[in-house]
mmCIF file of C-alpha atoms in Angstrom:
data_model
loop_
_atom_site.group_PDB
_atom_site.id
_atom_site.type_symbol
_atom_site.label_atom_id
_atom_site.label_comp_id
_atom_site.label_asym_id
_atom_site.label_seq_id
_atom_site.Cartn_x
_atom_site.Cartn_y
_atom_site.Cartn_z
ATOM 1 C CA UNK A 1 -6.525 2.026 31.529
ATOM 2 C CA UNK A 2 -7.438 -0.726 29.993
ATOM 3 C CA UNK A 3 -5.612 -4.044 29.687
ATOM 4 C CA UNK A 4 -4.260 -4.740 25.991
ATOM 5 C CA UNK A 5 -5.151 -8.229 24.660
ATOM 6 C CA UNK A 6 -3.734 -9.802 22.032
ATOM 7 C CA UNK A 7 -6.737 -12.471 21.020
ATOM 8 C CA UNK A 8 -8.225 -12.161 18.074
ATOM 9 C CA UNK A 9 -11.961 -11.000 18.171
ATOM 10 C CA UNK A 10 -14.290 -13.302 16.607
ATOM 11 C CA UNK A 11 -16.564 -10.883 16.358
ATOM 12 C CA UNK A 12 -16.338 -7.931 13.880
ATOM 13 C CA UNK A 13 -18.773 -4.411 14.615
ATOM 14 C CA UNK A 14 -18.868 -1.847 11.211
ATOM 15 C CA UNK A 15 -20.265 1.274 11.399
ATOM 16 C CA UNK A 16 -23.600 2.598 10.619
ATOM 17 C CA UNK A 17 -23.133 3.320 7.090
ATOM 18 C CA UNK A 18 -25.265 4.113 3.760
ATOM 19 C CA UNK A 19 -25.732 1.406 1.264
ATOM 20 C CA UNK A 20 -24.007 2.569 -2.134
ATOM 21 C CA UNK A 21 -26.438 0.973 -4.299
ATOM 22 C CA UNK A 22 -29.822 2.486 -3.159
ATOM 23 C CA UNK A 23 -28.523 4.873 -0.335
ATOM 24 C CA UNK A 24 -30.440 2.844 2.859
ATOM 25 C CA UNK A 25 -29.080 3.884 6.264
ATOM 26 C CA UNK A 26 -27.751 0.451 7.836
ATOM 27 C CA UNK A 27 -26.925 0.911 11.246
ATOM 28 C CA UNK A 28 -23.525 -1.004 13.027
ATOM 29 C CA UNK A 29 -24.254 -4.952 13.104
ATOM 30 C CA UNK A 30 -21.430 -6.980 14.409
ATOM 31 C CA UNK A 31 -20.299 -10.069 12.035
ATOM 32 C CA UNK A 32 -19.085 -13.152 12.985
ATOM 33 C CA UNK A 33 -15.692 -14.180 10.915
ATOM 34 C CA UNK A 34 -16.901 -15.210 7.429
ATOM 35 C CA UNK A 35 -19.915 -12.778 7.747
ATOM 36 C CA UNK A 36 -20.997 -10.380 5.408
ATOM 37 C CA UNK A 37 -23.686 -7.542 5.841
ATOM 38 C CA UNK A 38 -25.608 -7.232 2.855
ATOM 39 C CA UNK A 39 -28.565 -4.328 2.419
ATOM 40 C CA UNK A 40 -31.687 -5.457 3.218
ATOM 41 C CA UNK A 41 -33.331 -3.572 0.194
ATOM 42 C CA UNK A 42 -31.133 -4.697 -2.561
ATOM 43 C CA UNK A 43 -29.158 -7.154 -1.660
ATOM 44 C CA UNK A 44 -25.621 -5.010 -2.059
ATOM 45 C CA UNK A 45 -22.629 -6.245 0.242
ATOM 46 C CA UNK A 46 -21.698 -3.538 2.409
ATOM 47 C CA UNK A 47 -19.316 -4.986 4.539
ATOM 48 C CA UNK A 48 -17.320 -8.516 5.559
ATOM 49 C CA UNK A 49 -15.737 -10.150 8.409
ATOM 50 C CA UNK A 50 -12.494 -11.901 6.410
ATOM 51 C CA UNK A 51 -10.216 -14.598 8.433
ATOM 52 C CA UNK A 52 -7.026 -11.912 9.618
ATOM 53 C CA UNK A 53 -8.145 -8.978 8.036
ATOM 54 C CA UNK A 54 -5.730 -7.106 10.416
ATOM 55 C CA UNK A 55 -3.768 -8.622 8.850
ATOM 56 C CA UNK A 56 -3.887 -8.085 5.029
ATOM 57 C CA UNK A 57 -2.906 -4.285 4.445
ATOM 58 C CA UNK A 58 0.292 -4.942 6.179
ATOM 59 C CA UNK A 59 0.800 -8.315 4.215
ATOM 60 C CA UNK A 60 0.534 -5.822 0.755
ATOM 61 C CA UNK A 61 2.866 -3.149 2.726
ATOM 62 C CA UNK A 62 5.510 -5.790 2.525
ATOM 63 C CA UNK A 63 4.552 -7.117 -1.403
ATOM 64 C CA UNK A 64 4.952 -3.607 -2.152
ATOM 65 C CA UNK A 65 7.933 -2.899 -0.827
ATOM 66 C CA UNK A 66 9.902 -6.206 -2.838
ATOM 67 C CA UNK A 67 8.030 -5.210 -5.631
ATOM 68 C CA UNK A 68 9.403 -1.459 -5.035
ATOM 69 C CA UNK A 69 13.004 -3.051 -4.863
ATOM 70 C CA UNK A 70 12.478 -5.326 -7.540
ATOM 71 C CA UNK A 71 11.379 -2.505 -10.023
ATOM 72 C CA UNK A 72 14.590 -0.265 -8.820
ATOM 73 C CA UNK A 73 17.021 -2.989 -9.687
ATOM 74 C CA UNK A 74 15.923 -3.149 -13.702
ATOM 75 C CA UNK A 75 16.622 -1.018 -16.578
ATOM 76 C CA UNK A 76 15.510 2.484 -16.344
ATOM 77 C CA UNK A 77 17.450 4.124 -18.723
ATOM 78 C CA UNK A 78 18.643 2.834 -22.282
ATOM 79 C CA UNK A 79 21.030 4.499 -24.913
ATOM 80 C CA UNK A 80 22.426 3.534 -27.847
ATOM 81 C CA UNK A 81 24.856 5.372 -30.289
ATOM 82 C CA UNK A 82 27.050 3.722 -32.943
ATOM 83 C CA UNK A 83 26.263 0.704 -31.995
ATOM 84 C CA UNK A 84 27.734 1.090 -28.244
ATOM 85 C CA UNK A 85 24.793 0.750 -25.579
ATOM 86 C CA UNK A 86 24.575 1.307 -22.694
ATOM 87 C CA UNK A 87 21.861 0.809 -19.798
ATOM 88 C CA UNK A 88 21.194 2.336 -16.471
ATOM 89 C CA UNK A 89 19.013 1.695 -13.490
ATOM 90 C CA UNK A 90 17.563 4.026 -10.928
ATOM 91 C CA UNK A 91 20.481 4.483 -8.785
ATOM 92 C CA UNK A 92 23.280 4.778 -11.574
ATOM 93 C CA UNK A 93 21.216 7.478 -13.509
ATOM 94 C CA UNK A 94 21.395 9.458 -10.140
ATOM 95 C CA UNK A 95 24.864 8.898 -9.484
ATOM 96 C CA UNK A 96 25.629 9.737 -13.326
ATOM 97 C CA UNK A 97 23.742 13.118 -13.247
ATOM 98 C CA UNK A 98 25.355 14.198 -10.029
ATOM 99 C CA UNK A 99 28.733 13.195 -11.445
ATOM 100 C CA UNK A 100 28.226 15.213 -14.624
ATOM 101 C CA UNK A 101 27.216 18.345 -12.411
ATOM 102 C CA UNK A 102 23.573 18.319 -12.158
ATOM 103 C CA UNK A 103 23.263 18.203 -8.947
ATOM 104 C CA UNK A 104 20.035 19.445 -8.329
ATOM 105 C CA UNK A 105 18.386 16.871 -11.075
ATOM 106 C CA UNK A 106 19.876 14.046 -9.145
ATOM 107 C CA UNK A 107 18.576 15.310 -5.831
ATOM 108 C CA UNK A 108 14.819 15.670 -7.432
ATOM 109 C CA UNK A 109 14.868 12.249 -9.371
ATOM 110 C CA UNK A 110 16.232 10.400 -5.979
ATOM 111 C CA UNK A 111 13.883 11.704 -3.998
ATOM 112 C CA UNK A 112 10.689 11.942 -6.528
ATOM 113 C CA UNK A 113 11.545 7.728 -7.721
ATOM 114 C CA UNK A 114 13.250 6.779 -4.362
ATOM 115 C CA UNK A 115 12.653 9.061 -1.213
ATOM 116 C CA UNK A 116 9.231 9.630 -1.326
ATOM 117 C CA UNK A 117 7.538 5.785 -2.627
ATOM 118 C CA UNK A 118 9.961 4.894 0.528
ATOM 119 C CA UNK A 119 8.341 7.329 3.054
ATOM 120 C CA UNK A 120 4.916 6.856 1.781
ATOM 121 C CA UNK A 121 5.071 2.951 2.057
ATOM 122 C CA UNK A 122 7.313 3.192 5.694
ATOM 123 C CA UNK A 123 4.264 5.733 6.659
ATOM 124 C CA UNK A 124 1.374 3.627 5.720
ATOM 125 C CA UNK A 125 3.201 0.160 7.366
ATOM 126 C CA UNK A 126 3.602 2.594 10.454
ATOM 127 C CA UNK A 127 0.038 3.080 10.884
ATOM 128 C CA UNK A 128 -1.329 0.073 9.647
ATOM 129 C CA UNK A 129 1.195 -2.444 12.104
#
């Protein structure tokens, strides 16, 4: 087994991979950090070393989650009769519809706007950590 090490590599290998522009076969070159590997033939950037690019799809996990909570906390739903309005958000359309009998409705709407968006997001910050 090997010993887990928790220094970041300066050093960055990609894999062999096929440039998009003109389709040459560039095989695996490692980059330094601030590197980029660019096709010889046409000059296309095919891959780049960032600073903490470990990093960065966990960093937009999180954004997306407070933007996720953010978005569930404004108006979803808006009615107005008479003159009397009268707003809703995420949660209180749920509650209302299982209140009122529909049971069902509410369980598909909280977990098609809620349950899911939660797992997928929980899933992909999973993996990615």
């Amino acid at each position: 087994m090997h010993p887990v090490s928790h220094q970041h590599h300066t050093t960055y290998v990609h894999d062999a991979t096929a440039c998009e522009e003109c389709d040459l076969l560039i095989p695996a070159t490692p980059l330094e950090v601030g590197q980029a590997s660019c096709c010889p033939r046409c000059g296309h950037t095919l891959s780049r070393h960032l600073p903490q690019q470990e990093l960065r799809p966990v960093s937009y996990g999180f954004a997306a989650l407070i933007m996720f909570v953010l978005a569930n906390a404004f108006t979803f739903m808006s009615f107005s009769a008479k003159g009397v309005g009268q707003e809703m958000t995420f949660l209180q359309s749920i509650t209302t519809l299982v209140d009122e009998g529909y049971l069902f409705l509410g369980a598909v709407l909280s977990l098609t706007l809620i349950g899911l968006p939660l797992v997928y997001m929980g899933s992909i910050m999973l993996v990615l950590w």
